[in-house]
Coordinates of N, CA and C and ligand atoms in Angstrom, one line a residue:
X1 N 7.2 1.1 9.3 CA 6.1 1.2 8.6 C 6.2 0.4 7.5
X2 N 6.5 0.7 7.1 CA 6.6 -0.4 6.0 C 5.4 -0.1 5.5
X3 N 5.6 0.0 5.7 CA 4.3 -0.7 5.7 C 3.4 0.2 5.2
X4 N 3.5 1.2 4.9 CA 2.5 1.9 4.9 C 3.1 1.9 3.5
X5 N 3.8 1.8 2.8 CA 4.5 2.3 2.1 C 3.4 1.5 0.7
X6 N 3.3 1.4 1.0 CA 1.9 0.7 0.6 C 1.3 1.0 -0.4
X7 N 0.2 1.9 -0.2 CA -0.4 2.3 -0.6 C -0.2 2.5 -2.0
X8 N 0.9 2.5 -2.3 CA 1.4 2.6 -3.2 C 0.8 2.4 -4.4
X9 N 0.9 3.4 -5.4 CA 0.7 3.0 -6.8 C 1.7 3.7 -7.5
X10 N 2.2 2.7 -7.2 CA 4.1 2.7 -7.8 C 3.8 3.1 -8.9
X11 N 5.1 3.7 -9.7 CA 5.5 3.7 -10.9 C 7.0 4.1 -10.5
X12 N 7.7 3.4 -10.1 CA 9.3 3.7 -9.9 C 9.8 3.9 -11.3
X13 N 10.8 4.4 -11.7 CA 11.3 5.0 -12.8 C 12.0 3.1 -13.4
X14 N 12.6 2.8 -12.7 CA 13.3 1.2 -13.0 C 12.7 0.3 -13.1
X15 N 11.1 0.2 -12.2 CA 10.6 -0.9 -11.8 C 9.4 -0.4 -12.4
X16 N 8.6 -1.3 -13.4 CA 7.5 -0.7 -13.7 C 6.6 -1.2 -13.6
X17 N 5.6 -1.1 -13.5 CA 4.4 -1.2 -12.9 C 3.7 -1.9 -14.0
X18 N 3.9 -3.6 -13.9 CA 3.3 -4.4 -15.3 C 1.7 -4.9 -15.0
X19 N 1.5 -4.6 -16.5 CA 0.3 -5.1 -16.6 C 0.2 -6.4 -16.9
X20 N -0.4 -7.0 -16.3 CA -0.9 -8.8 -16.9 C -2.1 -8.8 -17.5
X21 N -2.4 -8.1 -18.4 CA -3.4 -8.2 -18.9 C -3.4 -7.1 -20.4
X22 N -2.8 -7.4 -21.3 CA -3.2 -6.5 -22.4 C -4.2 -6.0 -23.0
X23 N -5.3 -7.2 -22.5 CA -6.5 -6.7 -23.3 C -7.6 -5.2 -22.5
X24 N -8.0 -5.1 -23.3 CA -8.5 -3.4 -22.5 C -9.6 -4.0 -22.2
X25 N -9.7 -4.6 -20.8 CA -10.4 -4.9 -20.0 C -11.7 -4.2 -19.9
X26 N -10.9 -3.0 -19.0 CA -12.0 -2.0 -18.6 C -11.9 -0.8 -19.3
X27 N -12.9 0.3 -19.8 CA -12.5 1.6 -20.3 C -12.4 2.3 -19.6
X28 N -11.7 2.6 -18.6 CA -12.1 3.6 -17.6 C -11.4 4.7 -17.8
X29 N -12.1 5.6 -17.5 CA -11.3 7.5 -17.8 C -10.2 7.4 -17.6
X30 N -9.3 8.2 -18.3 CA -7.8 8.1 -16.9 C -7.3 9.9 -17.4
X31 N -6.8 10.3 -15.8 CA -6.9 11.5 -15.6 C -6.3 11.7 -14.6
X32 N -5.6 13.1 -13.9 CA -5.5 13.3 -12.6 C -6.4 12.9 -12.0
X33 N -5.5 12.7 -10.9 CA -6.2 12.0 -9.5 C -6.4 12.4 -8.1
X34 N -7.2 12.1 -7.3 CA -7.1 12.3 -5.8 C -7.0 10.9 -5.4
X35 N -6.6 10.7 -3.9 CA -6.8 9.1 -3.5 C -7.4 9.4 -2.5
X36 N -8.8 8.7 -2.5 CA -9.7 8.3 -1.1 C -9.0 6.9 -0.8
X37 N -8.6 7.1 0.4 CA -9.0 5.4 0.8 C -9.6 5.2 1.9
X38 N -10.3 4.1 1.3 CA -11.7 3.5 2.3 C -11.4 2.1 2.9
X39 N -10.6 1.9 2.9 CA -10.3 0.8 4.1 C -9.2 0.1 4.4
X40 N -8.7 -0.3 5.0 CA -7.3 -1.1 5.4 C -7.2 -2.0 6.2
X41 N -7.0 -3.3 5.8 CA -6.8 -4.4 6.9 C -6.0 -5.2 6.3
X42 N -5.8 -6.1 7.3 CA -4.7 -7.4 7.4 C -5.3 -8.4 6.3
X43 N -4.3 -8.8 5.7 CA -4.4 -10.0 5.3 C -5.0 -11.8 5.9
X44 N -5.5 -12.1 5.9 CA -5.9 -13.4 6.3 C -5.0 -14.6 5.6
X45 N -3.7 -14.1 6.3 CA -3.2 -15.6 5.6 C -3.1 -17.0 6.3
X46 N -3.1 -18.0 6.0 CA -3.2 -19.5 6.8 C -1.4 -19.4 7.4
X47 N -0.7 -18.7 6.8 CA 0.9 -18.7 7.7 C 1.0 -18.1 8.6
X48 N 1.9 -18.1 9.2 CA 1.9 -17.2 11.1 C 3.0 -16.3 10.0
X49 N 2.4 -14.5 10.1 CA 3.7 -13.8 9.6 C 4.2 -13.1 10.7
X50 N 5.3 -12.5 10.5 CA 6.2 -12.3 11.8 C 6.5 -10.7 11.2
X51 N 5.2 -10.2 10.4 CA 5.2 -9.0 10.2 C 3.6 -8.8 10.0
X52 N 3.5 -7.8 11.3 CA 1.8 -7.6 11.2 C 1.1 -6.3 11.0
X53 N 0.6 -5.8 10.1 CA 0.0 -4.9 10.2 C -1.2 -4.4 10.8
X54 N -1.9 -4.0 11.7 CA -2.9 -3.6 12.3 C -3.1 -2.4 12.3
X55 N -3.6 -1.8 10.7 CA -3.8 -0.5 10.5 C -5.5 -0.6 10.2
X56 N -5.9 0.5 11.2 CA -7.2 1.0 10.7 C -7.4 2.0 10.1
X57 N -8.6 2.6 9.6 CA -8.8 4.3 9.3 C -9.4 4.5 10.1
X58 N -9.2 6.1 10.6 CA -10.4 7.2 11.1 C -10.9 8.0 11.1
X59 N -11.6 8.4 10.9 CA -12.3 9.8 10.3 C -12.2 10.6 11.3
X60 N -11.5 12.0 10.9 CA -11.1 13.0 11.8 C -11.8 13.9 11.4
X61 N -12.4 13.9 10.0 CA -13.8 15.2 9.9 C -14.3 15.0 8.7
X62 N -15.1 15.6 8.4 CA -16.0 15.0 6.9 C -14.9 15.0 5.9
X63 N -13.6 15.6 5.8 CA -13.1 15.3 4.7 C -11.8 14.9 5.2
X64 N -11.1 14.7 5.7 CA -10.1 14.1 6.5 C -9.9 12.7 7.6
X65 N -9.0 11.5 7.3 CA -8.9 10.7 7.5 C -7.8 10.3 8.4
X66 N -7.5 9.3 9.3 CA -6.1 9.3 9.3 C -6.1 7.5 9.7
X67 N -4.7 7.4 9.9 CA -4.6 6.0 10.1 C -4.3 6.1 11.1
X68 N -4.8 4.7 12.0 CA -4.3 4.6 13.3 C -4.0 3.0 13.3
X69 N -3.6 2.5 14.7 CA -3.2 1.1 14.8 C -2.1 0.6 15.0
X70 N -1.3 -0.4 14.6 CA -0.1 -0.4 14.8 C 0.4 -1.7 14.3
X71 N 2.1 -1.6 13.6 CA 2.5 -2.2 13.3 C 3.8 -3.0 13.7
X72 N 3.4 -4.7 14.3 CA 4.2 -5.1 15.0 C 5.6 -5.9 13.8
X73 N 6.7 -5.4 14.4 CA 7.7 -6.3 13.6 C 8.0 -7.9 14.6
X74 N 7.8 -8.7 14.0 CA 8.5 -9.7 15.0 C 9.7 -10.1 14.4
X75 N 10.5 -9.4 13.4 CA 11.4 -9.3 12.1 C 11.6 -8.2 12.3
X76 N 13.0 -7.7 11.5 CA 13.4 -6.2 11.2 C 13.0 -5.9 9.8
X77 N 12.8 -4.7 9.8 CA 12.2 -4.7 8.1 C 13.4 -4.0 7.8
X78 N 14.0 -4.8 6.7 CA 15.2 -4.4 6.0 C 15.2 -4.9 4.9
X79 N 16.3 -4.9 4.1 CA 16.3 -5.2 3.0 C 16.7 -6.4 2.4
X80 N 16.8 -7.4 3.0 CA 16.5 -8.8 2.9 C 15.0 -9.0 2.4
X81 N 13.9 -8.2 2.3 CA 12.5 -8.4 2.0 C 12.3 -8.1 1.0
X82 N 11.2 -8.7 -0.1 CA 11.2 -7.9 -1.5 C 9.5 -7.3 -0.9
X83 N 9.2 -7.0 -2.1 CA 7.4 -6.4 -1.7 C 7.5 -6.9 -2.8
X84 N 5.5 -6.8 -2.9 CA 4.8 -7.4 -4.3 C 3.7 -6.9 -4.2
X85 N 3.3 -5.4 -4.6 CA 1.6 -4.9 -4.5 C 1.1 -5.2 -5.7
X86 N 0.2 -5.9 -5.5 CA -0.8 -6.5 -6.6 C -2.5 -5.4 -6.5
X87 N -2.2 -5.1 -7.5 CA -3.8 -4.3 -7.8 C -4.9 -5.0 -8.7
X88 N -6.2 -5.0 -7.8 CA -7.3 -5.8 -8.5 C -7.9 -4.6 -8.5
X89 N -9.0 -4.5 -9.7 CA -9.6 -3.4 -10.1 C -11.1 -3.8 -9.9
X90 N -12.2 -2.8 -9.5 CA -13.4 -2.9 -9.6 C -14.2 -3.2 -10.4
X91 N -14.7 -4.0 -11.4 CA -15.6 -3.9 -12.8 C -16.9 -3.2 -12.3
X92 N -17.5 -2.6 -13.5 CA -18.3 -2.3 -13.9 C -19.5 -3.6 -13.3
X93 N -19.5 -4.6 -13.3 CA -19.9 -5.4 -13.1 C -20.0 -6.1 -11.3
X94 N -19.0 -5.1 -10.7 CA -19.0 -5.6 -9.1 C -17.8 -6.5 -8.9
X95 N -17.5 -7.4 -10.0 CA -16.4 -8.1 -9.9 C -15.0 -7.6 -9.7
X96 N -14.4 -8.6 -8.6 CA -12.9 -7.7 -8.7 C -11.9 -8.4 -9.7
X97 N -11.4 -7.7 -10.4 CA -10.4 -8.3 -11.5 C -9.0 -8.2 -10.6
X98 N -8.5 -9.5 -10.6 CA -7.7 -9.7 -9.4 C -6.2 -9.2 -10.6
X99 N -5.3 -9.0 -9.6 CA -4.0 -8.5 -10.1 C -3.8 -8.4 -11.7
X100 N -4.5 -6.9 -11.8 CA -4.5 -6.3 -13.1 C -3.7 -5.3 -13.6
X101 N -2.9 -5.4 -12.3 CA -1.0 -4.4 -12.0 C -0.5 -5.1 -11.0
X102 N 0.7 -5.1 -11.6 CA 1.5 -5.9 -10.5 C 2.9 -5.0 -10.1
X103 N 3.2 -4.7 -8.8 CA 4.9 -3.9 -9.0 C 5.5 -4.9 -8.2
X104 N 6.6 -5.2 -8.1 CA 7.6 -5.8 -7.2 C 9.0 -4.9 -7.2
X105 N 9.3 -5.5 -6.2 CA 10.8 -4.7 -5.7 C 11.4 -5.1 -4.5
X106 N 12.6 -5.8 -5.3 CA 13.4 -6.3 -4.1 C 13.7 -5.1 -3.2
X107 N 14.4 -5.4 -2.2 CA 14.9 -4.7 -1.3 C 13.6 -3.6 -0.4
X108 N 12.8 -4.4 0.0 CA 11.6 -3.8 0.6 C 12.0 -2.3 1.3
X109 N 13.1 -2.5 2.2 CA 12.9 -1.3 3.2 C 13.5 0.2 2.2
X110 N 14.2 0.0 1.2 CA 15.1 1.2 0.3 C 14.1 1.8 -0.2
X111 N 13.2 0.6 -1.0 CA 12.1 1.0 -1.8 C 10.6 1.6 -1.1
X112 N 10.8 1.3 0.3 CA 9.4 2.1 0.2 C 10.3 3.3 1.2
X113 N 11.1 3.2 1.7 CA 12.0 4.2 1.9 C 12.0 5.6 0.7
X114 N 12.6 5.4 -0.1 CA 12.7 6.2 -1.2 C 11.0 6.9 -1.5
X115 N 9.9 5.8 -1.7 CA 8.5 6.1 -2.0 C 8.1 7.1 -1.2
X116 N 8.9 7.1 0.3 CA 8.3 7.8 1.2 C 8.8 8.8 1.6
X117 N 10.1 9.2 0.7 CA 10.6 10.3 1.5 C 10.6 11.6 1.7
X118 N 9.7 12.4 1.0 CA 8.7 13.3 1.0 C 7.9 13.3 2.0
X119 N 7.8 12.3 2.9 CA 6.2 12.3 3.8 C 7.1 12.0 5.4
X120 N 6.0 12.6 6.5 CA 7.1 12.9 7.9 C 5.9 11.0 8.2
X121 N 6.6 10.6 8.9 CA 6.5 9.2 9.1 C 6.1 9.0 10.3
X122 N 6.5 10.6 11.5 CA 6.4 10.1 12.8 C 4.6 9.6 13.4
X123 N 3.8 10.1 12.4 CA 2.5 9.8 12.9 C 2.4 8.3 13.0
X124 N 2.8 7.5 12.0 CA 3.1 5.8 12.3 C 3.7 5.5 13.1
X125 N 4.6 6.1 13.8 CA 5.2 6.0 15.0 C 6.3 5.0 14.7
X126 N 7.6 5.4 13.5 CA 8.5 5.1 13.3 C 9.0 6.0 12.3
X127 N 10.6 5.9 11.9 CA 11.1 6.7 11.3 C 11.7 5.5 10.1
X128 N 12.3 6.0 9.2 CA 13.1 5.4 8.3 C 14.4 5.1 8.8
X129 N 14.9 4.4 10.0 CA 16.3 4.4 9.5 C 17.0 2.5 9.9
X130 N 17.9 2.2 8.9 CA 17.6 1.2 8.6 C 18.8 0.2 9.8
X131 N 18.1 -1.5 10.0 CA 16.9 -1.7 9.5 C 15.7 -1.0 10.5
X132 N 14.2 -1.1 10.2 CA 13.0 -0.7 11.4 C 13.5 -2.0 12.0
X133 N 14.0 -1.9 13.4 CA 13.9 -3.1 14.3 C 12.8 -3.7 14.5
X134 N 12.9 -5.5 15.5 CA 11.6 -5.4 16.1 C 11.2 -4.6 16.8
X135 N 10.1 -4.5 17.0 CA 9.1 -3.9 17.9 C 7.9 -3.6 17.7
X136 N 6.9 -3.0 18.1 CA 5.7 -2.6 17.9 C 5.9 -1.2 17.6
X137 N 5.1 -0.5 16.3 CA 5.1 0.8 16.4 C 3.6 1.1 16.2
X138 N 3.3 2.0 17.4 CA 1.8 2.3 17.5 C 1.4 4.0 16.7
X139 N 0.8 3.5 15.7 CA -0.1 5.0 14.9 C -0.5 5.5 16.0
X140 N 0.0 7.0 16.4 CA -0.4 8.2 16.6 C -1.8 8.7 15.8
X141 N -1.7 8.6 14.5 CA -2.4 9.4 13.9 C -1.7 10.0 12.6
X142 N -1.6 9.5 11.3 CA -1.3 9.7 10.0 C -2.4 10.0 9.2
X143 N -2.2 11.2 8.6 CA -3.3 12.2 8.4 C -3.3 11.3 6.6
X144 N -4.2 10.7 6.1 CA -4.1 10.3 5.1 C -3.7 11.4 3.6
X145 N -3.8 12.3 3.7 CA -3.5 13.1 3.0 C -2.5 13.3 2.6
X146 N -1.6 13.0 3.4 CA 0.4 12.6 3.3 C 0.7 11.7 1.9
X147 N -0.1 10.9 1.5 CA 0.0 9.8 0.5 C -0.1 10.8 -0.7
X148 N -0.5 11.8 -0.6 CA -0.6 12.6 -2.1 C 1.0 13.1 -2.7
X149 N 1.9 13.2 -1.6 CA 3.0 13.2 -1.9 C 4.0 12.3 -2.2
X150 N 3.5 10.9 -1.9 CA 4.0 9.9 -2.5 C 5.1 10.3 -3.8
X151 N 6.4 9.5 -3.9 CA 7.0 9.8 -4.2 C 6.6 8.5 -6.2
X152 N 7.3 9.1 -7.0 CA 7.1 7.9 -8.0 C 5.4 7.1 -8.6
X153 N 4.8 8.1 -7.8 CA 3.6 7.6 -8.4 C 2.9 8.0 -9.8
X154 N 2.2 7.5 -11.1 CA 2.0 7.8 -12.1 C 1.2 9.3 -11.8
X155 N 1.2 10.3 -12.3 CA 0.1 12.0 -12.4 C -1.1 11.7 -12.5
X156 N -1.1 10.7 -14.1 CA -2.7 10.2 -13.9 C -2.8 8.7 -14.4
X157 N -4.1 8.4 -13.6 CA -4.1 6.9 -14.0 C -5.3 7.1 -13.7
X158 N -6.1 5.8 -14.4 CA -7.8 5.2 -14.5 C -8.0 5.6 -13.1
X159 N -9.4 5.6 -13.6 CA -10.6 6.4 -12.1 C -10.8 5.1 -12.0
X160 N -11.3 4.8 -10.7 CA -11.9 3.6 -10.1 C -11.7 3.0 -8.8
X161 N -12.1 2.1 -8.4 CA -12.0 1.5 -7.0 C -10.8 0.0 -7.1
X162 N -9.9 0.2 -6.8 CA -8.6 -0.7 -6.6 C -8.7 -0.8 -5.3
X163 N -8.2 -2.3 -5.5 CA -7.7 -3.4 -4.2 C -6.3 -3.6 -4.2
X164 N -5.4 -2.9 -3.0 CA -3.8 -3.6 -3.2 C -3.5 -3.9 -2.4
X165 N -2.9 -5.5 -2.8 CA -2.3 -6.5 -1.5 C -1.0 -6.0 -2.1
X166 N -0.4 -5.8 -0.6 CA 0.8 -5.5 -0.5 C 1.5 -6.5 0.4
X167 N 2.9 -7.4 -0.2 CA 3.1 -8.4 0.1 C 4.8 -8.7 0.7
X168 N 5.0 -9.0 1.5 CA 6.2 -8.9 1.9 C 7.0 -10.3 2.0
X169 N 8.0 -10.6 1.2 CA 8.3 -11.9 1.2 C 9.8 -11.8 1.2
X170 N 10.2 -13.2 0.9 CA 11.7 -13.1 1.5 C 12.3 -13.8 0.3
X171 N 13.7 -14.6 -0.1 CA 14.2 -14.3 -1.5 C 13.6 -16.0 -1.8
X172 N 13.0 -16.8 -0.6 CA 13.0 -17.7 -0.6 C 10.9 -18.0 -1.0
X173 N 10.6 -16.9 -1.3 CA 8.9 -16.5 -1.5 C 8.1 -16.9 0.0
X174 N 9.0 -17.0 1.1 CA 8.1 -16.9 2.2 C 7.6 -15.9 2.7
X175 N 6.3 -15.8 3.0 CA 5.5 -14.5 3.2 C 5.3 -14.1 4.8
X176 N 5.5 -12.8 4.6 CA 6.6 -12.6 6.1 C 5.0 -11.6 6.4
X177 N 4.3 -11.1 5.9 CA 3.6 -9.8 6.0 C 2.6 -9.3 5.2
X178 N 0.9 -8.6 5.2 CA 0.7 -8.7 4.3 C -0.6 -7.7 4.9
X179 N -1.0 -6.9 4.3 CA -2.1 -6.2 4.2 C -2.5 -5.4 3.0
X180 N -3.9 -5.3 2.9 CA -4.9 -5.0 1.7 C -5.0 -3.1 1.8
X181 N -5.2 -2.8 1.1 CA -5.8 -1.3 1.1 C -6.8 -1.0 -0.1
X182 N -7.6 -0.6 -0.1 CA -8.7 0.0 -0.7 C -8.9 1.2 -1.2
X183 N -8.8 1.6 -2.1 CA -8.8 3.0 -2.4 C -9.2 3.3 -3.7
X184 N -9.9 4.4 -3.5 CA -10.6 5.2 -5.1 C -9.8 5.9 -5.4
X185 N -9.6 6.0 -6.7 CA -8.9 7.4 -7.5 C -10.1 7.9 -7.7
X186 N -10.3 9.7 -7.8 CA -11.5 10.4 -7.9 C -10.5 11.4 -8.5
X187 N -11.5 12.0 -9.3 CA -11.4 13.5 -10.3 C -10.6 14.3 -9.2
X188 N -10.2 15.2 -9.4 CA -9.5 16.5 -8.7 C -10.6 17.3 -7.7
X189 N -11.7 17.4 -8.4 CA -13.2 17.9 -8.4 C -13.9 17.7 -7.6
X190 N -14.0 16.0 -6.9 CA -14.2 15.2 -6.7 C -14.4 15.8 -4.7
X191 N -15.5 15.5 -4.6 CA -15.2 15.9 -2.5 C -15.0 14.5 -2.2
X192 N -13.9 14.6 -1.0 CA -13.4 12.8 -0.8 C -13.9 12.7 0.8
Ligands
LIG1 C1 -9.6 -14.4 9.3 O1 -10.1 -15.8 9.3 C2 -10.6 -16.2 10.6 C3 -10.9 -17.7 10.5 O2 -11.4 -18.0 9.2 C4 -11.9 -15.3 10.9 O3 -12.4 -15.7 12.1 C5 -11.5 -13.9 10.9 O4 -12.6 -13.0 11.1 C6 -10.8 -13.5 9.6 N1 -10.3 -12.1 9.7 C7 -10.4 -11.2 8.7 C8 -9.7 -9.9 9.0 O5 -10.9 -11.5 7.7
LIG2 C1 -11.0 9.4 15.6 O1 -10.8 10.8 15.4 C2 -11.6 11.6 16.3 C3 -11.5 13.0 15.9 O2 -10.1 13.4 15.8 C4 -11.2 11.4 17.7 O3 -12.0 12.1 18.6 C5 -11.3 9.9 18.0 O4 -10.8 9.6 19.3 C6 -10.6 9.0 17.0 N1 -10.8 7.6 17.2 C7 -9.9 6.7 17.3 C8 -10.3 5.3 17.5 O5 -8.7 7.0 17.2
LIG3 C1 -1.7 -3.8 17.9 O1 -3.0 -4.1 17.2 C2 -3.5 -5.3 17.5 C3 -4.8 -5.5 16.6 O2 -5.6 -4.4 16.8 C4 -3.9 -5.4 19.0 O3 -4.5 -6.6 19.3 C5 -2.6 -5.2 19.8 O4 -3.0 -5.1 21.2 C6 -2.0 -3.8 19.4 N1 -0.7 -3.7 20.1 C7 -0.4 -2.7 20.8 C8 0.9 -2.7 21.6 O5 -1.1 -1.7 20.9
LIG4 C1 20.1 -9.4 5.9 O1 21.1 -8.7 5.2 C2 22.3 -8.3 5.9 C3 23.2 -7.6 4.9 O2 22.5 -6.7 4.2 C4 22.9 -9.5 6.6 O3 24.0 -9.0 7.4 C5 21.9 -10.2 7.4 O4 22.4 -11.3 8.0 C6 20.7 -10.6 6.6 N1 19.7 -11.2 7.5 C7 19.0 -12.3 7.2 C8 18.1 -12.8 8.2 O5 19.2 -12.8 6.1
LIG5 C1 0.1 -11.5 -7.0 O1 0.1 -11.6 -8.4 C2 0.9 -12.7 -8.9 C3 0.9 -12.6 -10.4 O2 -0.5 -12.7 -10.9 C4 0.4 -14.0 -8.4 O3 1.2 -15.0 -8.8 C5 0.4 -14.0 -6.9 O4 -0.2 -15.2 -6.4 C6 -0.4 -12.8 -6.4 N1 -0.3 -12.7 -4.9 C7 -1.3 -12.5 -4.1 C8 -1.1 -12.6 -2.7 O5 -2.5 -12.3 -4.6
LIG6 C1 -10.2 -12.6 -6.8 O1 -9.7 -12.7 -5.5 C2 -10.7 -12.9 -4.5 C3 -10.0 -12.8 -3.1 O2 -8.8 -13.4 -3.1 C4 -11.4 -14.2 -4.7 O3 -12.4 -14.4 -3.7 C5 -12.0 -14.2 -6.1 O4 -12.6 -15.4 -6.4 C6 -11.0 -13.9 -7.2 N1 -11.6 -13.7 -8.5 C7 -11.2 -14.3 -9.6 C8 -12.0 -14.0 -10.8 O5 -10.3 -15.1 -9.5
LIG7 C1 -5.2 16.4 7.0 O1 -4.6 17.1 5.9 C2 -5.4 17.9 5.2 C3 -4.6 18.5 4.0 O2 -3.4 19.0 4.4 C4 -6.0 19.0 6.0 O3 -6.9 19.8 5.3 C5 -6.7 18.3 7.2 O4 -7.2 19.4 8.1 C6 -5.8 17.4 7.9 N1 -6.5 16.7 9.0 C7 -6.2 16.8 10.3 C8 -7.1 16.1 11.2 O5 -5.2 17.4 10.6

């Protein structure tokens, strides 16, 4: 999975979650959180990656979601990969303000390893143990609700609709893998 590991809105205790942007952009609330997420797809890159994700969502009931689809390794995901999830933020204005947080972390498979280890993984239809070989691992069914236990994520952070490309590259910046996720942070309150 890796992949999934994603979703992420890191705040690893070592690695922190930089801002490129000091100026206060946006005012947005910031408070506990829920995470909706409303969409997930592949990256459109012009390179052939040899890491693919084909994750979709599904809606399993008016308030429950899951992921399905599947992610092909044509690579082992180990720790020769770093990640790079870049968050673009929604303006007020419609505009996306492109990588307005940035996390990186070498050793891809430890780190979303660790992010995940709270959460049972078999619905993606792979386990953690290292490295994920190739192969194809086909979603069962991952109940998106599992992401609330995310491991190292901030308690609270700004309300709003974020874009994170999550990027998988190698020590040489070749991009091996790469998909987007979509997601609102919403009030506690909030029906998702
Ligand atoms: C990727 O780009 C191709 C060619 O430009 C296009 O046909 C395809 O729909 C795009 N896929 C996505 C997921 O954007
Ligand atoms: C989506 O979830 C519904 C309800 O569980 C299920 O009936 C349906 O087959 C699922 N669709 C896909 C494409 O997995
Ligand atoms: C994985 O997903 C892709 C894109 O949806 C699909 O073309 C491919 O057939 C799937 N592979 C398997 C083994 O299900
Ligand atoms: C990945 O790292 C391991 C050691 O951690 C090494 O044995 C292996 O050859 C490396 N693979 C590549 C493709 O660099
Ligand atoms: C991620 O953000 C960094 C820093 O702004 C930028 O150099 C890089 O091109 C971005 N990557 C993608 C895939 O957007
Ligand atoms: C933000 O990224 C999107 C998608 O890569 C691009 O279409 C858009 O032009 C970028 N916006 C700015 C302000 O750079
Ligand atoms: C997903 O998890 C939530 C929270 O545990 C639960 O309320 C919901 O019923 C689950 N959905 C499915 C389809 O199991």
């Amino acid at each position: 999975m890796k992949l999934s590991v994603i979703f992420v809105l890191i705040l690893v205790s070592r690695v922190k979650l930089e801002r490129t942007n000091n100026k206060p952009l946006l005012k947005l609330p910031i408070g506990e959180y829920r995470i909706d997420i409303k969409k997930i797809y592949s990256c459109n890159t012009t390179r052939q990656n040899n890491i693919h994700i084909n994750y979709y969502l599904n809606k399993t009931s008016d308030n429950s979601k899951e992921i399905k689809g599947n992610a092909t390794l044509l690579m082992p995901f180990d720790d020769n990969l770093s990640m790079d999830v870049n968050f673009s933020i929604r303006g007020a204005d419609g505009d996306w303000k492109n990588n307005t947080y940035i996390f990186h972390a070498e050793q891809a498979y430890t780190t979303s390893k660790n992010i995940m280890s709270k959460i049972d993984t078999s619905g993606l239809g792979f386990n953690f143990k290292y490295p994920i070989p190739v192969g194809c691992y086909i979603s069962t069914g991952f109940n998106t609700s599992n992401l609330e236990n995310l491991n190292y994520i901030p308690k609270e952070f700004a309300y709003g609709l974020y874009k994170l490309r999550y990027i998988l590259t190698d020590k040489k910046h070749q991009h091996f893998g790469c998909f987007v996720v979509i997601v609102q942070l919403k009030r506690p309150s909030e029906i998702i």
